[in-house]
Short mmCIF file of C-alpha atoms and ligand atoms in Angstrom, two decimals:
data_model
loop_
_atom_site.label_atom_id
_atom_site.label_comp_id
_atom_site.label_asym_id
_atom_site.label_seq_id
_atom_site.Cartn_x
_atom_site.Cartn_y
_atom_site.Cartn_z
CA MET Y 5 -139.58 -62.35 42.48
CA ALA Y 6 -140.26 -58.69 41.83
CA TYR Y 7 -143.52 -57.46 43.31
CA LYS Y 8 -145.97 -55.47 41.26
CA ALA Y 9 -149.09 -53.54 42.21
CA ALA Y 10 -152.04 -55.98 42.30
CA LYS Y 11 -154.03 -56.26 39.05
CA GLY Y 12 -156.39 -53.32 38.64
CA THR Y 13 -154.51 -51.15 41.14
CA TYR Y 14 -151.79 -48.60 40.47
CA ASP Y 15 -149.54 -46.11 42.21
CA ILE Y 16 -150.03 -42.38 42.00
CA LEU Y 17 -146.45 -41.21 41.68
CA PRO Y 18 -145.07 -37.84 42.83
CA LYS Y 19 -144.72 -36.74 39.19
CA ASP Y 20 -148.52 -36.97 38.81
CA ILE Y 21 -149.59 -35.67 42.19
CA ASP Y 22 -150.15 -32.07 41.04
CA LYS Y 23 -153.09 -33.24 38.93
CA TRP Y 24 -154.65 -34.91 41.95
CA HIS Y 25 -154.15 -31.90 44.18
CA PHE Y 26 -155.62 -29.68 41.46
CA VAL Y 27 -158.78 -31.81 41.16
CA GLU Y 28 -159.14 -32.16 44.93
CA ASP Y 29 -158.65 -28.44 45.52
CA VAL Y 30 -161.19 -27.44 42.86
CA CYS Y 31 -163.79 -29.94 44.13
CA LYS Y 32 -163.36 -28.82 47.74
CA LYS Y 33 -163.52 -25.15 46.82
CA ILE Y 34 -166.74 -25.52 44.83
CA CYS Y 35 -168.28 -27.73 47.54
CA THR Y 36 -167.54 -25.05 50.10
CA SER Y 37 -169.19 -22.38 47.99
CA PHE Y 38 -172.28 -24.62 47.62
CA ASN Y 39 -172.17 -25.22 51.41
CA TYR Y 40 -171.37 -28.96 51.35
CA GLN Y 41 -169.29 -30.37 54.23
CA GLU Y 42 -166.76 -33.17 54.05
CA ILE Y 43 -167.53 -36.58 55.57
CA ARG Y 44 -165.08 -39.50 55.84
CA THR Y 45 -166.58 -42.95 56.32
CA PRO Y 46 -164.80 -46.34 56.58
CA ILE Y 47 -163.46 -48.14 53.54
CA PHE Y 48 -165.21 -51.35 54.55
CA GLU Y 49 -168.76 -51.88 55.77
CA SER Y 50 -170.85 -54.93 56.50
CA THR Y 51 -171.75 -56.69 53.24
CA ASN Y 52 -175.50 -56.47 53.87
CA LEU Y 53 -175.40 -52.69 53.67
CA PHE Y 54 -174.41 -52.85 49.99
CA ILE Y 55 -176.75 -55.72 49.11
CA ARG Y 56 -179.61 -53.77 50.68
CA SER Y 57 -178.81 -50.42 49.08
CA VAL Y 58 -177.11 -51.01 45.73
CA GLY Y 59 -179.40 -53.97 44.95
CA GLU Y 60 -178.92 -57.72 44.75
CA THR Y 61 -179.36 -58.00 40.97
CA THR Y 62 -176.95 -55.19 40.04
CA ASP Y 63 -173.60 -56.12 38.48
CA ILE Y 64 -171.87 -54.34 41.35
CA VAL Y 65 -173.37 -56.57 44.03
CA SER Y 66 -173.69 -59.80 42.09
CA LYS Y 67 -170.25 -59.80 40.44
CA GLU Y 68 -167.95 -57.01 41.50
CA MET Y 69 -167.67 -56.82 45.28
CA TYR Y 70 -164.53 -57.57 47.27
CA THR Y 71 -166.18 -59.53 50.06
CA PHE Y 72 -164.52 -61.58 52.78
CA ASP Y 73 -165.19 -62.92 56.25
CA ASP Y 74 -163.24 -61.30 59.06
CA LYS Y 75 -161.72 -63.40 61.84
CA LYS Y 76 -165.04 -63.56 63.68
CA GLY Y 77 -166.87 -64.70 60.56
CA ARG Y 78 -168.58 -61.36 59.87
CA SER Y 79 -169.06 -60.68 56.16
CA ILE Y 80 -167.21 -57.51 55.22
CA THR Y 81 -167.07 -55.70 51.85
CA LEU Y 82 -164.65 -53.09 50.58
CA ARG Y 83 -166.96 -50.27 49.56
CA PRO Y 84 -167.99 -50.56 45.88
CA GLU Y 85 -169.51 -47.04 45.96
CA GLY Y 86 -169.74 -44.17 48.41
CA THR Y 87 -173.43 -43.42 48.97
CA ALA Y 88 -174.33 -46.47 51.09
CA GLY Y 89 -171.69 -45.67 53.73
CA VAL Y 90 -172.66 -42.00 53.85
CA VAL Y 91 -176.35 -42.88 54.27
CA ARG Y 92 -175.47 -45.45 56.96
CA SER Y 93 -173.54 -42.75 58.79
CA TYR Y 94 -176.37 -40.22 58.31
CA VAL Y 95 -178.82 -42.64 59.94
CA GLU Y 96 -176.42 -43.86 62.66
CA HIS Y 97 -175.58 -40.29 63.73
CA LYS Y 98 -179.17 -39.06 63.34
CA MET Y 99 -178.09 -36.22 61.08
CA PHE Y 100 -181.74 -35.94 60.01
CA ALA Y 101 -182.39 -34.37 63.44
CA ASP Y 102 -179.83 -31.57 62.92
CA SER Y 103 -181.34 -28.13 62.75
CA ASN Y 104 -179.77 -27.33 59.39
CA GLN Y 105 -181.52 -29.22 56.60
CA PRO Y 106 -180.97 -30.50 53.99
CA THR Y 107 -177.79 -32.23 55.16
CA LYS Y 108 -175.20 -31.56 52.46
CA LEU Y 109 -172.09 -33.75 52.40
CA PHE Y 110 -169.14 -34.56 50.16
CA TYR Y 111 -166.48 -37.26 50.24
CA PHE Y 112 -163.28 -38.37 48.52
CA GLY Y 113 -161.89 -41.86 48.69
CA PRO Y 114 -161.00 -45.23 47.25
CA ILE Y 115 -163.69 -47.52 45.82
CA PHE Y 116 -163.25 -51.20 44.97
CA ARG Y 117 -164.90 -53.18 42.18
CA TYR Y 118 -163.76 -56.47 40.71
CA GLU Y 119 -164.26 -55.44 37.08
CA ARG Y 120 -162.74 -56.28 33.73
CA MET Y 121 -159.90 -53.82 33.37
CA GLN Y 122 -159.48 -51.32 30.57
CA LYS Y 123 -158.44 -47.70 30.15
CA GLY Y 124 -160.49 -45.70 32.65
CA ARG Y 125 -161.55 -48.78 34.58
CA GLN Y 126 -159.58 -50.08 37.55
CA ARG Y 127 -160.36 -52.34 40.47
CA GLN Y 128 -159.35 -49.69 42.96
CA PHE Y 129 -160.33 -46.21 41.87
CA THR Y 130 -161.23 -42.93 43.53
CA GLN Y 131 -164.60 -41.31 43.77
CA PHE Y 132 -165.47 -37.79 44.74
CA GLY Y 133 -169.15 -37.65 45.60
CA ILE Y 134 -171.76 -35.37 47.08
CA GLU Y 135 -175.04 -36.15 48.80
CA ALA Y 136 -177.89 -33.79 49.74
CA LEU Y 137 -180.30 -35.47 52.15
CA GLY Y 138 -183.61 -34.18 53.46
CA SER Y 139 -185.36 -32.30 50.65
CA LYS Y 140 -187.56 -33.45 47.79
CA ASP Y 141 -187.40 -30.05 46.07
CA PRO Y 142 -186.37 -30.46 42.40
CA ALA Y 143 -184.21 -27.37 42.97
CA VAL Y 144 -181.86 -29.62 44.95
CA ASP Y 145 -181.56 -32.06 42.01
CA VAL Y 146 -180.56 -29.03 39.98
CA GLU Y 147 -178.21 -27.72 42.66
CA VAL Y 148 -176.32 -31.02 42.46
CA ILE Y 149 -176.16 -30.90 38.65
CA SER Y 150 -175.13 -27.26 38.78
CA LEU Y 151 -172.34 -28.09 41.25
CA VAL Y 152 -171.14 -30.79 38.84
CA VAL Y 153 -171.11 -28.35 35.93
CA GLU Y 154 -169.31 -25.75 38.04
CA ILE Y 155 -166.59 -28.26 38.94
CA LEU Y 156 -166.08 -29.30 35.33
CA GLN Y 157 -165.87 -25.66 34.24
CA SER Y 158 -163.45 -24.74 37.03
CA LEU Y 159 -161.26 -27.69 36.06
CA GLY Y 160 -161.17 -26.27 32.54
CA LEU Y 161 -163.11 -29.14 30.92
CA LYS Y 162 -165.18 -27.83 28.05
CA LYS Y 163 -166.12 -30.86 25.97
CA VAL Y 164 -168.74 -32.39 28.21
CA LYS Y 165 -172.36 -33.41 27.81
CA VAL Y 166 -175.00 -33.67 30.53
CA ALA Y 167 -177.44 -36.56 29.90
CA LEU Y 168 -180.67 -36.58 31.88
CA ASN Y 169 -183.52 -39.00 32.45
CA THR Y 170 -186.19 -39.74 35.01
CA LEU Y 171 -186.98 -43.09 36.55
CA GLY Y 172 -190.17 -41.78 38.16
CA ASP Y 173 -191.45 -42.75 41.59
CA SER Y 174 -192.23 -46.30 42.72
CA GLU Y 175 -195.83 -46.15 41.46
CA SER Y 176 -194.70 -45.15 37.96
CA ARG Y 177 -191.95 -47.76 38.06
CA LEU Y 178 -194.42 -50.53 38.90
CA LYS Y 179 -196.48 -49.83 35.79
CA TYR Y 180 -193.32 -49.52 33.72
CA ARG Y 181 -192.02 -52.79 35.11
CA GLU Y 182 -195.09 -54.58 33.80
CA ALA Y 183 -194.59 -53.04 30.36
CA LEU Y 184 -190.94 -54.11 30.32
CA VAL Y 185 -191.76 -57.70 31.28
CA ASN Y 186 -194.35 -57.86 28.47
CA HIS Y 187 -191.83 -56.37 26.03
CA PHE Y 188 -188.89 -58.64 26.82
CA LYS Y 189 -190.78 -61.90 27.51
CA PRO Y 190 -191.09 -62.91 23.81
CA VAL Y 191 -187.33 -62.42 23.17
CA ILE Y 192 -185.97 -63.52 26.52
CA CYS Y 193 -184.47 -66.74 25.08
CA ASP Y 194 -182.17 -64.52 22.91
CA LEU Y 195 -180.82 -62.64 25.93
CA CYS Y 196 -178.02 -63.58 28.31
CA GLY Y 197 -178.45 -65.68 31.45
CA ASP Y 198 -178.33 -62.61 33.67
CA CYS Y 199 -181.13 -60.94 31.73
CA LYS Y 200 -183.24 -64.10 32.01
CA ALA Y 201 -182.93 -63.84 35.79
CA ARG Y 202 -183.56 -60.08 35.69
CA LEU Y 203 -186.88 -60.45 33.81
CA GLU Y 204 -188.72 -61.48 36.96
CA LYS Y 205 -186.45 -60.02 39.63
CA ASN Y 206 -185.66 -56.60 38.23
CA PRO Y 207 -186.53 -56.04 34.54
CA LEU Y 208 -185.24 -52.43 34.55
CA ARG Y 209 -181.73 -53.85 34.93
CA ILE Y 210 -182.05 -55.49 31.47
CA LEU Y 211 -181.71 -52.00 29.99
CA ASP Y 212 -178.33 -51.67 31.74
CA CYS Y 213 -176.97 -55.03 30.48
CA LYS Y 214 -173.44 -54.83 29.07
CA VAL Y 215 -173.84 -58.11 27.10
CA ASP Y 216 -177.16 -57.48 25.34
CA ARG Y 217 -176.67 -53.75 24.78
CA GLU Y 218 -177.00 -54.10 20.97
CA HIS Y 219 -180.04 -56.39 20.89
CA PRO Y 220 -182.84 -54.79 18.77
CA ALA Y 221 -185.34 -55.22 21.60
CA MET Y 222 -183.30 -52.71 23.63
CA LYS Y 223 -183.99 -49.93 21.14
CA THR Y 224 -187.74 -50.63 20.95
CA ALA Y 225 -188.20 -51.07 24.70
CA PRO Y 226 -191.01 -48.99 26.23
CA LYS Y 227 -189.91 -45.66 27.64
CA LEU Y 228 -190.45 -44.87 31.28
CA MET Y 229 -191.34 -41.34 30.25
CA ASP Y 230 -194.67 -42.71 28.94
CA TYR Y 231 -195.50 -44.31 32.30
CA LEU Y 232 -194.87 -41.40 34.63
CA ASN Y 233 -197.64 -40.41 37.02
CA GLU Y 234 -198.56 -36.78 37.55
CA GLU Y 235 -196.20 -36.17 40.47
CA SER Y 236 -193.19 -37.71 38.70
CA ARG Y 237 -193.91 -35.77 35.54
CA LYS Y 238 -194.16 -32.52 37.49
CA HIS Y 239 -190.87 -33.19 39.29
CA PHE Y 240 -189.08 -33.83 36.01
CA GLU Y 241 -190.60 -30.76 34.35
CA LYS Y 242 -189.36 -28.59 37.23
CA VAL Y 243 -185.85 -30.07 36.97
CA LYS Y 244 -185.74 -29.28 33.25
CA GLN Y 245 -187.14 -25.79 33.82
CA TYR Y 246 -184.54 -24.94 36.51
CA LEU Y 247 -181.72 -26.30 34.37
CA THR Y 248 -182.88 -24.08 31.53
CA ASP Y 249 -183.14 -21.10 33.91
CA LEU Y 250 -179.52 -21.72 34.94
CA ASN Y 251 -178.39 -22.01 31.31
CA ILE Y 252 -177.21 -25.57 31.83
CA ASP Y 253 -177.28 -27.53 28.56
CA PHE Y 254 -178.56 -31.10 28.74
CA VAL Y 255 -179.88 -33.87 26.53
CA ILE Y 256 -182.62 -36.32 27.45
CA ASP Y 257 -181.45 -39.93 27.27
CA ASN Y 258 -184.27 -42.44 27.75
CA GLN Y 259 -181.81 -45.34 27.94
CA LEU Y 260 -180.10 -43.93 31.01
CA VAL Y 261 -181.01 -46.13 34.00
CA ARG Y 262 -177.74 -46.18 36.05
CA GLY Y 263 -176.14 -49.30 37.49
CA LEU Y 264 -177.54 -49.02 41.01
CA ASP Y 265 -181.06 -49.85 42.18
CA TYR Y 266 -181.62 -47.06 44.63
CA TYR Y 267 -182.39 -44.30 42.16
CA ASN Y 268 -185.78 -42.76 41.40
CA HIS Y 269 -186.94 -39.58 39.67
CA THR Y 270 -183.95 -37.67 38.26
CA VAL Y 271 -180.91 -39.60 37.00
CA PHE Y 272 -178.03 -38.03 35.11
CA GLU Y 273 -174.53 -38.64 33.83
CA VAL Y 274 -171.88 -36.35 32.40
CA MET Y 275 -169.81 -37.66 29.51
CA SER Y 276 -166.57 -36.34 28.09
CA GLU Y 277 -166.84 -35.66 24.38
CA VAL Y 278 -163.18 -35.02 23.73
CA GLU Y 279 -161.63 -37.10 20.96
CA GLY Y 280 -159.31 -39.93 21.92
CA PHE Y 281 -160.72 -40.25 25.41
CA GLY Y 282 -161.38 -43.98 25.06
CA ALA Y 283 -164.52 -46.05 25.31
CA LEU Y 284 -165.45 -45.16 28.87
CA THR Y 285 -166.43 -41.54 28.75
CA THR Y 286 -168.69 -41.19 31.78
CA LEU Y 287 -167.11 -38.76 34.21
CA CYS Y 288 -169.83 -38.87 36.83
CA GLY Y 289 -173.27 -40.24 37.49
CA GLY Y 290 -175.95 -39.51 40.00
CA GLY Y 291 -179.57 -38.96 40.76
CA ARG Y 292 -182.32 -38.98 43.33
CA TYR Y 293 -182.67 -41.82 45.83
CA ASN Y 294 -185.75 -41.07 47.90
CA GLY Y 295 -186.21 -44.57 49.38
CA LEU Y 296 -182.67 -45.39 50.43
CA VAL Y 297 -182.50 -43.76 53.87
CA GLN Y 298 -185.62 -45.65 54.95
CA GLU Y 299 -184.30 -48.87 53.41
CA ILE Y 300 -181.25 -48.54 55.66
CA GLY Y 301 -183.35 -48.01 58.78
CA GLY Y 302 -183.75 -44.22 58.91
CA PRO Y 303 -186.86 -42.07 58.61
CA GLU Y 304 -188.42 -41.43 55.22
CA THR Y 305 -185.93 -38.98 53.71
CA PRO Y 306 -185.69 -37.76 50.12
CA ALA Y 307 -182.12 -37.40 48.86
CA VAL Y 308 -180.02 -36.77 45.78
CA GLY Y 309 -176.34 -37.26 45.00
CA VAL Y 310 -173.60 -37.79 42.44
CA ALA Y 311 -170.20 -39.50 42.21
CA PHE Y 312 -167.27 -38.62 39.97
CA GLY Y 313 -164.50 -41.01 38.96
CA VAL Y 314 -161.43 -38.92 39.78
CA GLU Y 315 -159.13 -40.97 37.47
CA ARG Y 316 -161.54 -40.25 34.61
CA LEU Y 317 -161.47 -36.54 35.42
CA ILE Y 318 -157.69 -36.67 35.19
CA LEU Y 319 -157.85 -38.54 31.87
CA ALA Y 320 -160.23 -35.85 30.60
CA LEU Y 321 -157.87 -33.08 31.75
CA GLU Y 322 -155.05 -34.76 29.84
CA ALA Y 323 -157.20 -35.37 26.74
CA GLU Y 324 -158.32 -31.72 26.68
CA GLY Y 325 -154.74 -30.54 27.27
CA VAL Y 326 -155.64 -28.49 30.35
CA ASN Y 327 -152.69 -26.74 31.94
CA ILE Y 328 -152.33 -27.98 35.51
CA PRO Y 329 -150.89 -25.46 37.96
CA SER Y 330 -147.84 -27.02 39.58
CA ASN Y 331 -145.57 -26.08 42.41
CA ASN Y 332 -142.26 -27.27 41.03
CA LYS Y 333 -139.91 -24.61 42.39
CA ILE Y 334 -138.20 -24.62 45.76
CA ASP Y 335 -137.04 -21.46 47.52
CA ALA Y 336 -133.41 -22.41 48.14
CA TYR Y 337 -130.83 -25.18 48.03
CA ILE Y 338 -128.02 -25.16 50.59
CA VAL Y 339 -124.69 -26.03 49.03
CA SER Y 340 -122.13 -26.80 51.74
CA LEU Y 341 -118.44 -27.58 51.41
CA GLY Y 342 -116.43 -29.08 54.24
CA GLU Y 343 -117.46 -30.81 57.42
CA LYS Y 344 -118.10 -27.73 59.57
CA ALA Y 345 -120.14 -26.08 56.82
CA ASN Y 346 -122.14 -29.26 56.40
CA ASP Y 347 -122.86 -29.41 60.14
CA PHE Y 348 -123.96 -25.80 60.01
CA SER Y 349 -126.22 -26.43 56.99
CA VAL Y 350 -128.09 -29.18 58.91
CA LYS Y 351 -129.27 -26.50 61.35
CA LEU Y 352 -129.75 -23.78 58.73
CA VAL Y 353 -131.98 -25.93 56.52
CA ASN Y 354 -134.10 -26.73 59.56
CA ASP Y 355 -134.37 -23.07 60.63
CA LEU Y 356 -135.45 -22.07 57.12
CA ARG Y 357 -138.09 -24.81 56.94
CA ARG Y 358 -139.49 -23.64 60.27
CA GLU Y 359 -140.10 -20.32 58.54
CA ASN Y 360 -142.23 -22.20 55.98
CA LEU Y 361 -139.60 -21.87 53.27
CA GLN Y 362 -139.19 -24.78 50.88
CA VAL Y 363 -135.54 -25.70 51.23
CA GLU Y 364 -133.27 -28.66 50.45
CA LYS Y 365 -129.65 -29.56 51.11
CA ASP Y 366 -127.19 -32.21 50.01
CA TYR Y 367 -127.22 -35.48 51.95
CA LEU Y 368 -124.86 -37.47 49.74
CA ASN Y 369 -121.64 -35.62 50.41
CA ARG Y 370 -121.48 -34.54 46.78
CA LYS Y 371 -118.93 -32.23 45.23
CA PHE Y 372 -119.68 -28.53 44.73
CA LYS Y 373 -120.71 -28.85 41.06
CA ALA Y 374 -122.94 -31.86 41.71
CA GLN Y 375 -124.70 -29.96 44.51
CA LEU Y 376 -125.34 -27.02 42.21
CA LYS Y 377 -126.72 -29.42 39.61
CA SER Y 378 -129.13 -30.78 42.23
CA ALA Y 379 -130.21 -27.22 42.97
CA ASP Y 380 -130.93 -26.78 39.26
CA ARG Y 381 -132.82 -30.04 38.97
CA LEU Y 382 -135.02 -29.05 41.91
CA ASN Y 383 -135.70 -25.66 40.28
CA ALA Y 384 -134.33 -23.82 43.29
CA ARG Y 385 -134.61 -20.04 43.05
CA LEU Y 386 -131.51 -19.51 45.19
CA ALA Y 387 -128.38 -21.48 46.05
CA VAL Y 388 -127.00 -20.72 49.51
CA ILE Y 389 -123.28 -21.56 49.33
CA ILE Y 390 -121.36 -22.13 52.54
CA GLY Y 391 -117.76 -23.32 52.80
CA ASP Y 392 -115.63 -23.54 55.93
CA ASP Y 393 -113.99 -20.20 54.90
CA GLU Y 394 -117.33 -18.41 54.71
CA LEU Y 395 -118.28 -19.93 58.03
CA GLU Y 396 -115.18 -18.44 59.64
CA LYS Y 397 -116.36 -15.02 58.47
CA ASP Y 398 -120.01 -15.62 59.46
CA ILE Y 399 -121.17 -15.17 55.88
CA CYS Y 400 -122.49 -17.20 52.97
CA ILE Y 401 -122.86 -16.60 49.25
CA ILE Y 402 -126.36 -16.51 47.86
CA LYS Y 403 -126.65 -17.05 44.16
CA ASN Y 404 -129.83 -16.23 42.27
CA LEU Y 405 -130.13 -19.20 39.93
CA ASP Y 406 -132.42 -17.35 37.51
CA THR Y 407 -130.12 -14.34 36.99
CA GLY Y 408 -126.74 -15.79 38.02
CA ILE Y 409 -126.14 -12.77 40.29
CA GLN Y 410 -124.51 -13.60 43.62
CA GLU Y 411 -124.18 -11.70 46.86
CA GLU Y 412 -122.44 -12.11 50.18
CA VAL Y 413 -124.94 -12.26 53.04
CA ALA Y 414 -124.28 -12.34 56.77
CA LEU Y 415 -125.37 -15.69 58.24
CA ASP Y 416 -127.74 -14.06 60.72
CA LYS Y 417 -129.49 -12.29 57.82
CA VAL Y 418 -130.01 -15.38 55.61
CA ILE Y 419 -133.57 -16.15 56.72
CA ASN Y 420 -134.76 -12.59 56.11
CA TYR Y 421 -132.85 -12.37 52.84
CA ILE Y 422 -134.52 -15.51 51.44
CA LYS Y 423 -137.94 -14.50 52.76
CA ASN Y 424 -137.68 -11.16 51.00
CA LYS Y 425 -136.65 -12.66 47.70
P1 LIG C 504 -171.09 -45.32 39.49
O1 LIG C 504 -170.96 -45.41 40.98
O2 LIG C 504 -171.02 -46.66 38.81
O3 LIG C 504 -172.22 -44.47 39.04
O4 LIG C 504 -169.76 -44.58 39.00
C1 LIG C 504 -169.56 -43.20 39.15
C2 LIG C 504 -168.32 -42.81 38.39
O5 LIG C 504 -167.18 -43.52 38.91
C3 LIG C 504 -168.34 -43.22 36.93
O6 LIG C 504 -168.99 -42.22 36.17
C4 LIG C 504 -166.88 -43.31 36.60
O7 LIG C 504 -166.36 -42.03 36.32
C5 LIG C 504 -166.28 -43.82 37.87
N1 LIG C 504 -166.04 -45.28 37.82
C6 LIG C 504 -166.94 -46.28 37.99
N2 LIG C 504 -166.35 -47.49 37.94
C7 LIG C 504 -165.02 -47.25 37.74
C8 LIG C 504 -163.86 -48.09 37.61
N3 LIG C 504 -163.94 -49.41 37.70
N4 LIG C 504 -162.66 -47.49 37.41
C9 LIG C 504 -162.56 -46.14 37.35
N5 LIG C 504 -163.61 -45.31 37.47
C10 LIG C 504 -164.83 -45.84 37.67
#
């Protein structure tokens, strides 16, 4: 039986790796300029961490987690998002006590969700995320959004839309919750089983239901905006003002609630608007999560973050036809003929690589022409040709594969010759 990658997973092949390096490099560069530092947390955590943070009634926790017992019967989950692990680490390592605040972190890594597969949705995918912990200043919400916009621009993505909403603080949410229950109660028998359970447990989640999305009661549902208390309203006004000051375009989307429970105040998503992108256009989503650090056992700490789906960024790059810089040339290919020359080329190729030159040689004992063909296929700039005759004379022939011009070079000058080309 031939093995295949497990359903919902895929290989990133060498032919596609330039795109990944490009995205990673841009994200890291922009994070550095915004003074965010990289953190790497484990791929699995104890299941309770995710139940506690993401929320029991979310689709992620109730349907999509890869959960198993380890050999000692501890319940383990492959991370279905990145924030919970980062916050766990922040609390465990008491980063809140560091002298530099807010704590600004970014991460890259695989995420696992048992979801229905389609274009842009896998069961193992990659998120790049940032978290800023320790400040309730709306300027930090805007810093995060501005970093997102900067990344998209640096990647060369132009057709994007920033959607913004506020979920208010817990006081505003409580009043809104009541209004939602009153609104959905009369039609609850029309809605799916999950929504029926959500009505009492977490009515805000009804607005995020994938099954009942088109039900008329969704459109007429009360808007949280009308239930905001003074503090929440002020926070949101500041966010909008700063975004305007920074010339960042955005649209208000009252339906935007996000699929995770830990958010409050600002929530946002960025969608690709390029044609032919497919149904799933959300490139990233984030927002404020002021209660989460405390929920996980840390001190009361306001925080804000965002996560990108890296596969979706790559799909967007392809859909917008962005030119990806690629390193597809090597410096030289050593063509050797005869046993002695081959033995010599083993050492030469190694010496050249130690000088940080990108060099390849033949390992299949191919004929002269086939070796030159390999050099061509690898886009080598130079072919270094050594036969036993040349070896006798302590020389080789170096052919410039772009111009066809060839020169005799003394063997002890080869490294310098190639370096100078
Ligand atoms: P979320 O943690 O659900 O807010 O997701 C953040 C981003 O991750 C989304 O905007 C998508 O770009 C990406 N994403 C979420 N789920 C998947 C998935 N199953 N496959 C690929 N990308 C995903």
